[in-house]
Coordinates of C-alpha atoms and ligand atoms in Angstrom, one line a residue:
M22 CA -2.5 45.3 -1.9
A23 CA -3.6 45.3 -5.6
V24 CA -1.4 42.3 -6.4
V25 CA -3.0 40.3 -3.6
N26 CA -6.5 41.2 -4.6
L27 CA -5.8 40.2 -8.1
V28 CA -5.0 36.7 -6.9
V29 CA -7.7 36.0 -4.3
T30 CA -10.8 37.9 -5.5
P31 CA -13.9 35.7 -4.8
L32 CA -14.7 36.0 -8.5
R33 CA -11.5 34.3 -9.3
R34 CA -12.2 31.5 -6.9
R35 CA -15.7 30.9 -8.3
N36 CA -14.2 30.9 -11.8
C37 CA -11.7 28.2 -10.7
L38 CA -14.5 26.0 -9.4
L39 CA -16.6 26.5 -12.5
V40 CA -13.7 25.5 -14.8
L41 CA -13.2 22.5 -12.6
A42 CA -16.8 21.5 -12.8
F43 CA -16.8 21.9 -16.6
V44 CA -13.7 19.8 -17.0
V45 CA -15.4 17.0 -15.2
F46 CA -19.0 17.3 -16.4
I47 CA -18.7 18.1 -20.1
P48 CA -17.2 14.7 -21.0
F49 CA -20.0 13.3 -18.9
C50 CA -22.7 15.2 -20.8
F51 CA -21.3 13.8 -24.1
F52 CA -21.4 10.4 -22.6
V53 CA -25.0 10.8 -21.6
L54 CA -26.1 12.3 -25.0
F55 CA -24.5 9.6 -27.2
S56 CA -25.2 6.4 -25.3
V57 CA -28.3 4.4 -26.0
P58 CA -30.3 4.0 -22.8
D59 CA -31.2 0.5 -21.8
V60 CA -31.3 -1.2 -18.4
S61 CA -27.6 -2.2 -18.2
S62 CA -26.4 1.2 -19.4
E63 CA -28.6 2.9 -16.9
Q64 CA -26.8 0.9 -14.2
M65 CA -23.5 2.0 -15.7
L66 CA -24.6 5.6 -15.8
I67 CA -25.5 5.5 -12.1
Q68 CA -22.1 4.1 -11.4
R69 CA -20.4 6.6 -13.5
L70 CA -22.3 9.5 -11.9
A71 CA -21.2 8.2 -8.5
E72 CA -17.7 8.0 -9.7
L73 CA -17.8 11.6 -10.8
Q74 CA -19.3 12.7 -7.6
V75 CA -16.5 11.1 -5.5
K76 CA -13.9 12.5 -7.9
L77 CA -15.3 16.0 -7.6
Q78 CA -15.1 15.7 -3.8
Y79 CA -11.5 14.7 -4.2
L80 CA -10.7 17.5 -6.6
D81 CA -12.3 19.9 -4.2
T82 CA -10.0 19.0 -1.3
M83 CA -7.1 19.4 -3.7
Y84 CA -8.3 22.9 -4.5
R85 CA -9.0 23.7 -0.8
S86 CA -5.4 22.9 0.1
R87 CA -4.2 25.3 -2.6
Q88 CA -6.6 27.9 -1.2
E89 CA -5.2 27.3 2.3
D90 CA -1.7 28.1 1.0
L91 CA -3.1 31.2 -0.6
Q92 CA -4.9 32.4 2.5
Q93 CA -1.8 32.1 4.6
L94 CA 0.2 34.0 2.0
T95 CA -2.5 36.7 1.8
A96 CA -2.6 37.1 5.6
H97 CA 1.2 37.5 5.6
I98 CA 1.2 40.2 2.9
D99 CA -1.8 42.0 4.6
Q100 CA 0.2 42.3 7.8
M101 CA 3.2 43.7 6.0
V102 CA 1.1 46.2 4.0
A103 CA -1.4 47.3 6.7
P104 CA 0.5 50.1 8.6
S105 CA 1.3 52.2 5.5
D106 CA -2.4 52.1 4.5
S107 CA -3.7 53.9 7.6
N108 CA -6.7 56.2 7.3
A109 CA -6.1 59.4 9.0
S110 CA -9.6 60.1 10.3
L111 CA -10.1 56.8 12.1
G112 CA -6.4 56.3 12.7
A113 CA -6.7 58.8 15.6
L114 CA -9.1 56.3 17.3
S115 CA -7.2 53.1 16.8
P116 CA -3.7 52.3 17.9
F117 CA -3.7 49.5 15.3
G118 CA -3.3 52.0 12.6
G119 CA -6.7 52.9 10.9
A120 CA -8.2 49.6 11.5
A121 CA -11.9 50.4 10.9
P122 CA -12.1 49.8 7.1
A123 CA -14.2 51.8 4.7
T124 CA -16.9 49.1 4.8
T125 CA -17.7 49.8 8.5
K126 CA -21.4 50.5 9.0
P127 CA -22.5 54.0 9.9
E128 CA -24.0 52.8 13.3
I129 CA -20.6 51.5 14.3
R130 CA -18.8 54.7 13.3
Q131 CA -21.4 56.6 15.3
L132 CA -20.8 54.4 18.3
L133 CA -17.1 54.7 18.0
R134 CA -17.3 58.5 18.0
N135 CA -19.4 58.5 21.1
M136 CA -16.8 56.1 22.7
S137 CA -13.8 58.3 22.0
G138 CA -11.3 58.4 24.8
M139 CA -12.3 55.0 26.0
N140 CA -10.1 51.9 25.8
A141 CA -13.0 50.0 24.5
A142 CA -13.0 52.1 21.3
H143 CA -9.6 50.8 20.3
G144 CA -10.3 47.1 19.9
L145 CA -11.5 47.0 16.3
N146 CA -9.6 45.0 13.7
P147 CA -6.4 44.3 15.5
P148 CA -3.5 43.0 13.4
I149 CA -3.6 39.6 15.2
M150 CA -4.4 36.4 13.4
L151 CA -5.6 33.3 15.2
R152 CA -3.1 30.6 15.0
L153 CA -4.7 27.1 14.6
P154 CA -2.7 24.2 15.8
S155 CA -1.0 22.3 13.0
S156 CA 0.8 18.9 12.9
F157 CA 3.8 20.6 14.3
H158 CA 2.0 21.1 17.6
F159 CA 1.5 17.3 17.9
L160 CA 4.9 16.4 16.4
P161 CA 7.1 19.3 17.7
H162 CA 10.3 17.3 16.8
L163 CA 9.5 18.0 13.1
L164 CA 10.6 21.6 13.7
D165 CA 14.1 20.6 14.8
D166 CA 15.1 19.9 11.2
P167 CA 13.8 21.9 8.2
A168 CA 14.1 18.7 6.1
S169 CA 12.0 16.6 8.5
L170 CA 9.1 16.4 6.0
R171 CA 11.3 16.1 3.0
L172 CA 11.3 12.6 1.4
A173 CA 14.6 10.8 1.8
Y174 CA 13.9 8.6 -1.3
L175 CA 11.4 8.5 -4.1
M176 CA 11.2 6.3 -7.2
S177 CA 8.2 7.6 -9.1
K178 CA 6.9 8.5 -12.5
G179 CA 4.6 11.1 -11.0
R180 CA 1.3 9.3 -11.7
T181 CA -1.8 11.0 -10.3
G182 CA -5.5 11.2 -10.8
V183 CA -6.0 7.4 -10.6
S184 CA -9.1 5.7 -9.1
V185 CA -7.4 3.6 -6.5
V186 CA -4.1 4.2 -4.6
L187 CA -2.8 1.2 -2.7
G188 CA -0.5 2.1 0.2
V189 CA 1.9 -0.7 1.2
P190 CA 4.1 0.1 4.2
T191 CA 7.1 -2.3 4.6
V192 CA 9.8 -2.6 7.3
R193 CA 13.0 -4.6 7.6
R194 CA 12.1 -8.0 9.1
E195 CA 14.3 -10.4 11.1
K196 CA 13.2 -13.5 9.2
H197 CA 11.5 -13.4 5.8
T198 CA 10.1 -10.6 3.8
Y199 CA 7.1 -11.3 1.6
L200 CA 7.2 -7.9 -0.1
M201 CA 7.9 -9.4 -3.6
E202 CA 5.2 -12.1 -3.2
T203 CA 2.8 -9.4 -2.1
L204 CA 3.7 -7.1 -5.1
Q205 CA 3.4 -10.1 -7.5
S206 CA 0.0 -10.9 -6.2
L207 CA -1.2 -7.2 -6.3
V208 CA 0.1 -6.9 -9.9
D209 CA -1.2 -10.3 -11.1
G210 CA -4.6 -9.5 -9.7
M211 CA -5.1 -6.4 -11.9
S212 CA -6.4 -6.5 -15.4
M213 CA -4.5 -4.4 -18.0
D214 CA -7.0 -1.5 -17.7
E215 CA -6.8 -1.6 -13.9
R216 CA -3.0 -1.3 -14.1
E217 CA -3.5 2.1 -15.9
D218 CA -6.0 3.4 -13.3
A219 CA -4.2 2.4 -10.1
L220 CA -1.1 3.2 -8.1
I221 CA 0.9 1.0 -5.7
V222 CA 3.0 3.0 -3.3
I223 CA 5.6 1.0 -1.4
F224 CA 6.5 3.0 1.7
V225 CA 9.9 1.7 3.0
A226 CA 9.6 2.8 6.7
E227 CA 13.3 2.6 7.3
T228 CA 15.9 5.4 7.5
D229 CA 18.9 3.2 6.5
L230 CA 19.3 4.4 2.9
E231 CA 21.3 1.4 1.9
Y232 CA 18.4 -0.8 2.8
V233 CA 15.9 1.5 1.0
L234 CA 18.0 1.4 -2.1
L235 CA 18.3 -2.4 -2.0
V236 CA 14.5 -2.7 -1.8
A237 CA 14.0 -0.3 -4.6
K238 CA 16.5 -2.1 -6.8
E239 CA 15.0 -5.4 -6.1
I240 CA 11.5 -4.0 -7.0
E241 CA 12.7 -2.6 -10.3
L242 CA 14.6 -5.8 -11.2
R243 CA 11.4 -7.9 -10.5
F244 CA 8.9 -5.4 -12.0
P245 CA 10.7 -3.3 -14.6
S246 CA 7.6 -2.6 -16.8
Q247 CA 5.4 -1.7 -13.8
V248 CA 8.0 0.7 -12.5
D249 CA 8.5 2.2 -15.9
S250 CA 4.7 2.7 -16.4
G251 CA 4.4 4.4 -13.1
L252 CA 2.2 1.8 -11.5
I253 CA 4.7 1.1 -8.7
E254 CA 6.4 3.8 -6.6
V255 CA 8.9 3.5 -3.7
V256 CA 9.1 6.2 -1.1
S257 CA 10.9 6.6 2.3
P258 CA 11.0 9.3 5.0
S259 CA 13.9 11.3 6.3
V260 CA 15.5 10.4 9.6
S261 CA 14.1 13.5 11.3
Y262 CA 10.5 12.6 10.5
Y263 CA 10.6 10.3 13.6
P264 CA 10.9 11.5 17.2
D265 CA 13.5 10.1 19.6
M266 CA 11.9 6.6 20.0
D267 CA 13.6 6.2 23.3
K268 CA 11.8 9.1 24.8
L269 CA 8.2 7.9 24.2
R270 CA 5.8 7.8 27.0
S271 CA 5.0 4.4 28.3
T272 CA 1.2 3.9 27.6
L273 CA -1.4 1.2 28.1
G274 CA 1.0 -0.7 30.4
D275 CA 2.8 -2.0 27.3
P276 CA 6.5 -2.9 27.3
L277 CA 8.5 -0.1 25.7
E278 CA 9.4 -2.1 22.7
R279 CA 5.8 -2.6 21.9
V280 CA 5.1 1.1 22.5
R281 CA 7.9 2.0 20.1
W282 CA 6.6 -0.4 17.5
R283 CA 3.0 0.8 17.5
S284 CA 3.9 4.5 17.8
K285 CA 6.1 4.2 14.7
Q286 CA 3.3 2.4 12.9
N287 CA 1.0 5.3 13.6
L288 CA 3.6 7.8 12.2
D289 CA 4.3 5.5 9.2
F290 CA 0.6 5.4 8.3
A291 CA 0.2 9.1 8.7
F292 CA 3.2 9.7 6.3
L293 CA 2.0 7.2 3.7
M294 CA -1.5 8.5 3.7
S295 CA -0.3 12.1 3.4
Y296 CA 1.9 11.1 0.5
C297 CA -0.9 9.2 -1.3
Q298 CA -3.7 11.6 -0.6
P299 CA -3.3 13.8 -3.7
K300 CA -2.8 10.9 -6.0
G301 CA -6.2 9.3 -6.4
T302 CA -9.9 9.2 -5.5
F303 CA -9.8 6.2 -3.2
Y304 CA -7.1 5.0 -0.8
V305 CA -6.6 1.4 0.4
Q306 CA -4.3 0.6 3.3
L307 CA -2.5 -2.7 2.8
E308 CA 0.4 -4.6 4.4
D309 CA 3.6 -6.1 2.9
D310 CA 2.6 -9.8 3.6
I311 CA -0.7 -10.3 1.9
L312 CA -2.3 -11.9 -1.1
A313 CA -5.0 -10.4 -3.3
K314 CA -7.9 -12.0 -5.1
P315 CA -8.0 -11.5 -8.9
Y316 CA -9.9 -8.4 -10.0
Y317 CA -9.8 -7.0 -6.5
I318 CA -9.5 -3.4 -7.8
S319 CA -12.8 -3.6 -9.8
E320 CA -14.6 -5.3 -6.9
M321 CA -13.6 -2.6 -4.5
K322 CA -14.3 0.2 -6.8
K323 CA -17.7 -1.2 -7.7
F324 CA -18.7 -1.7 -4.1
A325 CA -17.6 1.9 -3.2
L326 CA -19.5 3.4 -6.1
D327 CA -22.6 1.4 -5.4
K328 CA -22.7 2.8 -1.8
T329 CA -22.2 6.3 -3.1
A330 CA -24.8 5.9 -5.8
N331 CA -27.3 4.6 -3.2
K332 CA -26.5 7.6 -1.0
E333 CA -25.3 5.4 1.8
P334 CA -22.7 7.4 3.7
W335 CA -19.5 5.5 4.6
F336 CA -16.1 6.2 6.1
V337 CA -14.4 2.8 5.9
L338 CA -15.1 0.0 3.4
D339 CA -13.5 -3.1 4.8
F340 CA -12.2 -5.7 2.4
C341 CA -10.4 -7.9 4.9
Q342 CA -11.4 -8.9 8.4
L343 CA -7.8 -8.6 9.8
G344 CA -6.1 -5.7 11.5
F345 CA -5.6 -2.7 9.3
I346 CA -5.5 -4.6 6.0
G347 CA -7.8 -3.8 3.0
K348 CA -9.4 -0.8 4.5
M349 CA -10.6 1.7 1.8
F350 CA -11.1 5.5 2.5
K351 CA -12.1 8.4 0.3
S352 CA -8.8 10.3 -0.3
A353 CA -10.8 13.5 0.5
E354 CA -11.4 12.2 4.0
L355 CA -7.8 11.0 4.8
P356 CA -6.9 14.2 6.7
W357 CA -9.3 13.0 9.5
L358 CA -7.2 9.9 10.0
I359 CA -3.8 11.6 9.4
Q360 CA -4.5 14.2 12.1
F361 CA -5.9 11.7 14.5
F362 CA -2.9 9.4 14.2
Q363 CA -0.6 12.4 14.7
M364 CA -2.5 13.4 17.9
F365 CA -2.5 10.0 19.5
Y366 CA 0.4 8.2 18.0
N367 CA 2.0 7.5 21.3
D368 CA -1.2 6.5 23.0
K369 CA -2.8 3.7 21.1
P370 CA -2.3 1.2 18.3
V371 CA -3.4 2.3 14.9
D372 CA -6.4 0.0 14.6
W373 CA -7.8 1.1 18.0
L374 CA -7.5 4.7 16.8
L375 CA -9.5 4.0 13.7
D376 CA -12.2 2.5 16.0
D377 CA -12.0 5.5 18.3
L378 CA -12.4 8.0 15.5
I379 CA -15.5 6.2 14.2
Y380 CA -16.8 6.1 17.8
T381 CA -16.3 9.8 18.1
K382 CA -17.9 10.6 14.7
I383 CA -21.1 8.6 15.1
C384 CA -21.8 7.1 18.5
N385 CA -24.0 8.3 21.3
W386 CA -22.4 8.1 24.8
E387 CA -25.8 7.9 26.4
K388 CA -26.7 4.7 24.6
N389 CA -25.3 1.2 25.3
K390 CA -22.9 -1.0 23.4
D391 CA -25.4 -2.6 21.1
F392 CA -26.2 0.8 19.7
Y393 CA -22.5 1.5 19.2
K394 CA -22.2 -1.6 17.1
R395 CA -25.2 -0.7 15.0
D396 CA -24.1 2.9 14.5
K397 CA -20.6 1.9 13.7
A398 CA -21.7 -0.5 11.1
K399 CA -23.3 2.4 9.2
L400 CA -19.9 4.1 8.6
W401 CA -17.7 1.0 8.6
I402 CA -19.0 -1.4 6.0
H403 CA -17.7 -5.0 5.6
Y404 CA -17.5 -6.7 2.3
K405 CA -17.6 -10.5 2.0
P406 CA -15.8 -12.6 1.0
S407 CA -12.5 -11.0 1.9
L408 CA -10.3 -9.8 -1.0
F409 CA -7.0 -10.0 1.0
Q410 CA -5.3 -12.6 3.0
H411 CA -2.1 -12.8 5.2
I412 CA 0.7 -14.9 3.8
G413 CA 3.4 -14.5 6.4
T414 CA 3.5 -16.1 9.8
H415 CA 6.2 -13.7 11.1
S416 CA 5.0 -10.3 12.1
S417 CA 7.5 -7.5 11.9
L418 CA 7.4 -7.1 15.7
K419 CA 10.3 -9.3 16.8
G420 CA 9.0 -12.6 18.2
K421 CA 5.4 -11.8 17.6
V422 CA 4.2 -14.7 15.5
Q423 CA 1.3 -13.6 13.3
K424 CA -0.8 -16.7 12.5
L425 CA -4.1 -15.0 12.0
K426 CA -5.8 -15.9 8.8
D427 CA -8.9 -14.5 7.3
K428 CA -11.4 -17.3 7.1
Q429 CA -13.5 -15.2 4.7
F430 CA -10.7 -15.3 2.0
G431 CA -11.3 -18.9 0.7
K432 CA -8.9 -21.2 -1.1
V433 CA -5.8 -20.2 -3.1
A434 CA -3.7 -22.3 -5.4
L435 CA -1.0 -24.1 -3.4
F436 CA 0.7 -25.7 -6.5
F437 CA 0.9 -25.4 -10.3
P438 CA 0.7 -28.7 -12.2
H439 CA 2.5 -29.4 -15.5
T440 CA 3.1 -32.3 -17.8
N441 CA 6.8 -33.4 -17.5
P442 CA 8.9 -36.0 -19.4
E443 CA 8.6 -39.5 -18.2
A444 CA 11.0 -40.2 -15.4
D445 CA 12.0 -42.2 -12.4
I446 CA 11.9 -40.1 -9.2
I447 CA 14.4 -40.5 -6.4
S448 CA 14.0 -38.3 -3.4
G449 CA 16.7 -38.1 -0.8
I450 CA 14.5 -36.0 1.4
K451 CA 11.8 -37.7 3.4
C452 CA 8.4 -36.3 2.6
Y453 CA 5.6 -35.2 4.9
K454 CA 2.4 -37.3 4.7
L455 CA 1.3 -37.8 1.1
Y456 CA 3.2 -34.8 -0.3
S457 CA 5.7 -37.0 -2.3
L458 CA 8.0 -35.8 -5.0
K459 CA 6.4 -38.3 -7.4
R460 CA 3.0 -36.7 -7.0
A461 CA 4.5 -33.3 -7.4
Y462 CA 6.3 -34.3 -10.6
L463 CA 3.0 -35.7 -12.0
G464 CA 1.2 -32.4 -11.1
E465 CA -1.1 -34.0 -8.4
A466 CA 0.1 -32.1 -5.4
F467 CA 3.1 -30.2 -4.1
F468 CA 6.2 -31.8 -2.6
W469 CA 6.8 -31.2 1.1
G470 CA 10.1 -32.4 2.4
L471 CA 11.4 -32.5 6.0
L472 CA 14.5 -30.3 6.9
P473 CA 16.9 -30.7 3.9
Q474 CA 20.5 -31.5 4.8
P475 CA 23.7 -30.8 2.9
G476 CA 24.2 -33.5 0.2
D477 CA 20.5 -34.3 -0.1
Q478 CA 19.4 -34.8 -3.7
L479 CA 16.1 -34.9 -5.6
I480 CA 16.8 -36.8 -8.8
F481 CA 14.6 -37.1 -12.0
K482 CA 16.0 -39.9 -14.2
F483 CA 14.5 -39.7 -17.6
K484 CA 13.2 -42.9 -19.3
T485 CA 15.0 -41.8 -22.5
P486 CA 17.6 -39.0 -22.5
I487 CA 16.2 -35.6 -23.5
H488 CA 17.4 -32.2 -24.7
I489 CA 16.3 -29.8 -21.9
K490 CA 15.1 -26.5 -23.4
R491 CA 14.0 -24.9 -20.1
F492 CA 13.4 -25.9 -16.5
F493 CA 11.4 -24.1 -13.9
F494 CA 11.2 -24.9 -10.2
R495 CA 9.2 -22.9 -7.7
S496 CA 9.7 -23.6 -4.0
G497 CA 7.5 -22.5 -1.1
N498 CA 3.8 -21.8 -1.6
V499 CA 1.5 -19.0 -0.3
E500 CA 0.6 -20.8 2.9
H501 CA 4.2 -21.7 3.7
P502 CA 6.3 -19.1 1.9
S503 CA 9.4 -19.8 4.0
D504 CA 9.5 -23.5 3.1
K505 CA 11.8 -22.7 0.2
F506 CA 15.0 -24.4 -1.1
Y507 CA 18.0 -22.4 0.0
N508 CA 21.5 -22.9 -1.4
T509 CA 20.4 -25.6 -3.7
S510 CA 21.7 -26.1 -7.3
V511 CA 20.1 -27.6 -10.4
E512 CA 22.4 -30.0 -12.1
V513 CA 22.2 -32.3 -15.2
M514 CA 23.9 -35.5 -16.2
P515 CA 25.1 -35.4 -19.9
A516 CA 24.0 -38.6 -21.7
E517 CA 27.1 -38.7 -23.8
S518 CA 30.4 -36.8 -23.6
N519 CA 31.5 -34.3 -26.3
L520 CA 34.1 -31.6 -26.7
Y521 CA 31.9 -29.0 -25.0
V522 CA 31.1 -31.2 -22.0
N523 CA 34.8 -32.1 -21.6
S524 CA 35.6 -28.4 -21.4
L525 CA 33.4 -27.9 -18.4
N526 CA 34.1 -28.3 -14.7
L527 CA 31.9 -31.3 -13.7
T528 CA 30.9 -32.3 -10.1
A529 CA 32.9 -35.2 -8.7
D530 CA 30.0 -37.5 -9.8
G531 CA 29.8 -36.1 -13.3
Y532 CA 27.0 -33.6 -13.2
I533 CA 27.0 -30.1 -14.8
V534 CA 25.6 -27.2 -12.7
V535 CA 23.0 -25.3 -14.8
G536 CA 21.2 -23.2 -12.2
K537 CA 20.3 -22.5 -8.6
F538 CA 17.4 -21.3 -6.5
D539 CA 17.3 -17.6 -6.0
S540 CA 16.2 -15.6 -2.9
V541 CA 12.6 -15.7 -4.0
G542 CA 12.8 -19.5 -4.1
I543 CA 12.7 -20.0 -7.9
A544 CA 15.2 -21.8 -10.1
T545 CA 14.9 -21.5 -13.8
G546 CA 17.1 -21.5 -16.9
N547 CA 17.8 -22.7 -20.4
P548 CA 20.8 -25.1 -20.4
N549 CA 23.4 -24.6 -23.1
E550 CA 22.4 -26.5 -26.2
N551 CA 25.9 -27.9 -26.6
I552 CA 25.4 -30.0 -23.5
G553 CA 23.3 -32.3 -25.7
R554 CA 20.9 -34.9 -24.3
V555 CA 20.9 -35.5 -20.6
S556 CA 19.9 -38.7 -18.8
A557 CA 19.0 -37.0 -15.4
L558 CA 18.3 -33.7 -13.7
R559 CA 18.8 -33.3 -9.9
L560 CA 18.4 -30.7 -7.2
Y561 CA 21.4 -30.7 -4.9
V562 CA 21.2 -29.2 -1.4
H563 CA 24.4 -27.5 -0.2
S564 CA 23.6 -26.4 3.3
E565 CA 21.4 -27.2 6.2
S566 CA 17.9 -25.5 6.4
D567 CA 15.8 -24.4 9.3
N568 CA 12.7 -24.9 7.3
W569 CA 11.0 -27.7 5.6
A570 CA 11.0 -27.4 1.8
I571 CA 8.1 -27.3 -0.6
L572 CA 8.2 -27.7 -4.4
S573 CA 5.0 -26.1 -5.6
E574 CA 5.9 -26.1 -9.3
I575 CA 8.0 -28.4 -11.4
H576 CA 8.3 -27.9 -15.2
I577 CA 11.0 -29.6 -17.3
Q578 CA 10.5 -28.8 -21.0
D579 CA 12.2 -30.8 -23.8
E580 CA 12.0 -30.0 -27.5
Y581 CA 8.7 -31.8 -27.8
S582 CA 7.0 -30.0 -24.9
V583 CA 8.2 -26.6 -26.1
A584 CA 6.7 -27.4 -29.5
R585 CA 3.4 -28.5 -28.0
Ligands
LIG23 C1 -10.3 57.6 5.2 O1 -11.6 57.2 5.2 C2 -12.5 58.2 4.8 C3 -13.9 57.7 5.0 O2 -14.1 56.5 4.4 C4 -12.2 58.7 3.3 O3 -13.1 59.7 2.9 C5 -10.8 59.1 3.2 O4 -10.4 59.4 1.9 C6 -9.8 58.0 3.8 N1 -8.5 58.6 3.8 C7 -7.4 57.9 3.4 C8 -6.1 58.5 3.6 O5 -7.5 56.7 2.9
LIG24 C1 -23.4 58.7 23.9 O1 -23.1 58.0 25.1 C2 -23.8 58.6 26.2 C3 -23.3 57.8 27.5 O2 -23.5 56.4 27.4 C4 -25.3 58.5 26.0 O3 -26.0 59.1 27.1 C5 -25.6 59.2 24.7 O4 -27.0 59.1 24.5 C6 -24.9 58.7 23.6 N1 -25.1 59.5 22.4 C7 -25.4 59.0 21.2 C8 -25.6 60.0 20.1 O5 -25.4 57.8 21.0
LIG25 C1 37.0 -24.6 -13.9 O1 37.6 -24.4 -12.6 C2 38.8 -23.8 -12.6 C3 39.4 -23.8 -11.2 O2 38.5 -23.6 -10.2 C4 38.6 -22.3 -13.2 O3 39.8 -21.6 -13.2 C5 38.0 -22.4 -14.5 O4 37.7 -21.1 -15.0 C6 36.7 -23.3 -14.5 N1 36.2 -23.4 -15.9 C7 35.0 -23.2 -16.3 C8 34.7 -23.5 -17.7 O5 34.1 -22.9 -15.4
LIG26 C1 26.2 -22.9 0.3 O1 26.8 -24.1 0.8 C2 28.2 -24.1 0.7 C3 28.7 -25.5 1.1 O2 28.3 -25.8 2.4 C4 28.8 -23.0 1.5 O3 30.2 -23.0 1.3 C5 28.2 -21.7 1.1 O4 28.7 -20.6 1.9 C6 26.7 -21.7 1.1 N1 26.2 -20.5 0.5 C7 25.2 -19.8 1.1 C8 24.8 -18.6 0.4 O5 24.7 -20.2 2.2

């Protein structure tokens, strides 16, 4: 008993909170004392105060969950200790073993004495704890395997305490995956400071470990420094986290495949949110096929802190008009969603559940729909213009083509112009409308070719032979990410033969292969210097494509352009 009391005395608890408060507020007090007050710094102060307020709320939930663990432990120990601690005088009255503790009021004792012999006298302080339902009640399959809540995979540097956590669920797709484009856009859109104060969690919602490892490997190869610094994490669930998907109830009259897809999505969101909850103050739900506007992190944070500073309550801040993309929550409030998704995962799609939760929280049944809209807008606040946009056209639900675009997002760059050496342009691929190869080479537009065939060539014949230092070709663009060059090599024609050139395997028509397009749709390289000057460079297509092909960036650098 003594040990337990030592750990949980209310005094201790209060001390913990005090320490917590000091850790947060002392730096703040210094900040206040030593900054010169003027109008803009007052604005900054208000923001900072709001930030601390939300942070404290987040730390408090972290502390609460520790407290919950402790309470369970205490109850457990109490039950084990109680029988040996029986008090002889009252023990006679209670079959529960001396349950009326020393603190029982005299009136109660009196009453008990007068009730002696009655059943009613024996009901005080029974050794029975109320059992509240937990997630296991809604997801009983989790009890079948002790490892059901264990992570199957985690690549992490353990970063915590950031301002914004971005949750990106991803699943295997039949056609194209845009995960790398999405990550590139998320990383590029952050300033250096924001990269220190954010966390991107990629949740690979697949139980095939081989696939999970391949995704993690590709991410590290593409973003080595961001993985090293802890900005990007990869996590995946164990097989037993999911119930038997063939035994789901058919709901809403949907075909079973759709029920499976949306039920899994609910469980995926609940997992991802639970994993991310302790890692930062705000949580933003994203998808694996989106683009972000530059400085989106600062914009979102500022908007959230303004609301808090103005004492406007909110539950969702919405930075994209589509589906469940770009929705921000306070991490401290995520348990509301997690529990709700777990309760109704088999019943409704995740975006409906969000709507229903807000409805339950704020709307009055007795009023009509207009009131609902008005009330809902108080807790679910939209930000314009949108900070996120869909890139993909293929949804992860087989056959469901996702063409929805957010009109609030605005224009994004579809090509990247460069100055290239003077050249004659020969395109063996017919172009669509005015999207010619020549205009692309001059940096006026992107090239858009119809269905490349094996043997098709795009040739750049230089006016005077050049030493190529580096070449860079980007295929596809954000609006048409699948219009890439597949199985296409980059080849150069040496202007004069030399010993080195003679030692190489040339193509039948005398070209040297110096590179090829990778799975992301980029071909880049620095040709061997010994090749000498070249009179032409060409892209050579080796197999048939199901897609049209876009060149959104062409950059050929000779020694002069490198020096420039
Ligand atoms: C039982 O309770 C009485 C009254 O509070 C106290 O005087 C007594 O010492 C207790 N006995 C034991 C064994 O704890
Ligand atoms: C004890 O209970 C009896 C029966 O209810 C009642 O008449 C009596 O006044 C009670 N005595 C005391 C001291 O409360
Ligand atoms: C040229 O091709 C032959 C036969 O395919 C191969 O053995 C050789 O290694 C190649 N040489 C170079 C330099 O690639
Ligand atoms: C590329 O094309 C060649 C020639 O048609 C073919 O042999 C090869 O399998 C293709 N490679 C891929 C990755 O499609």
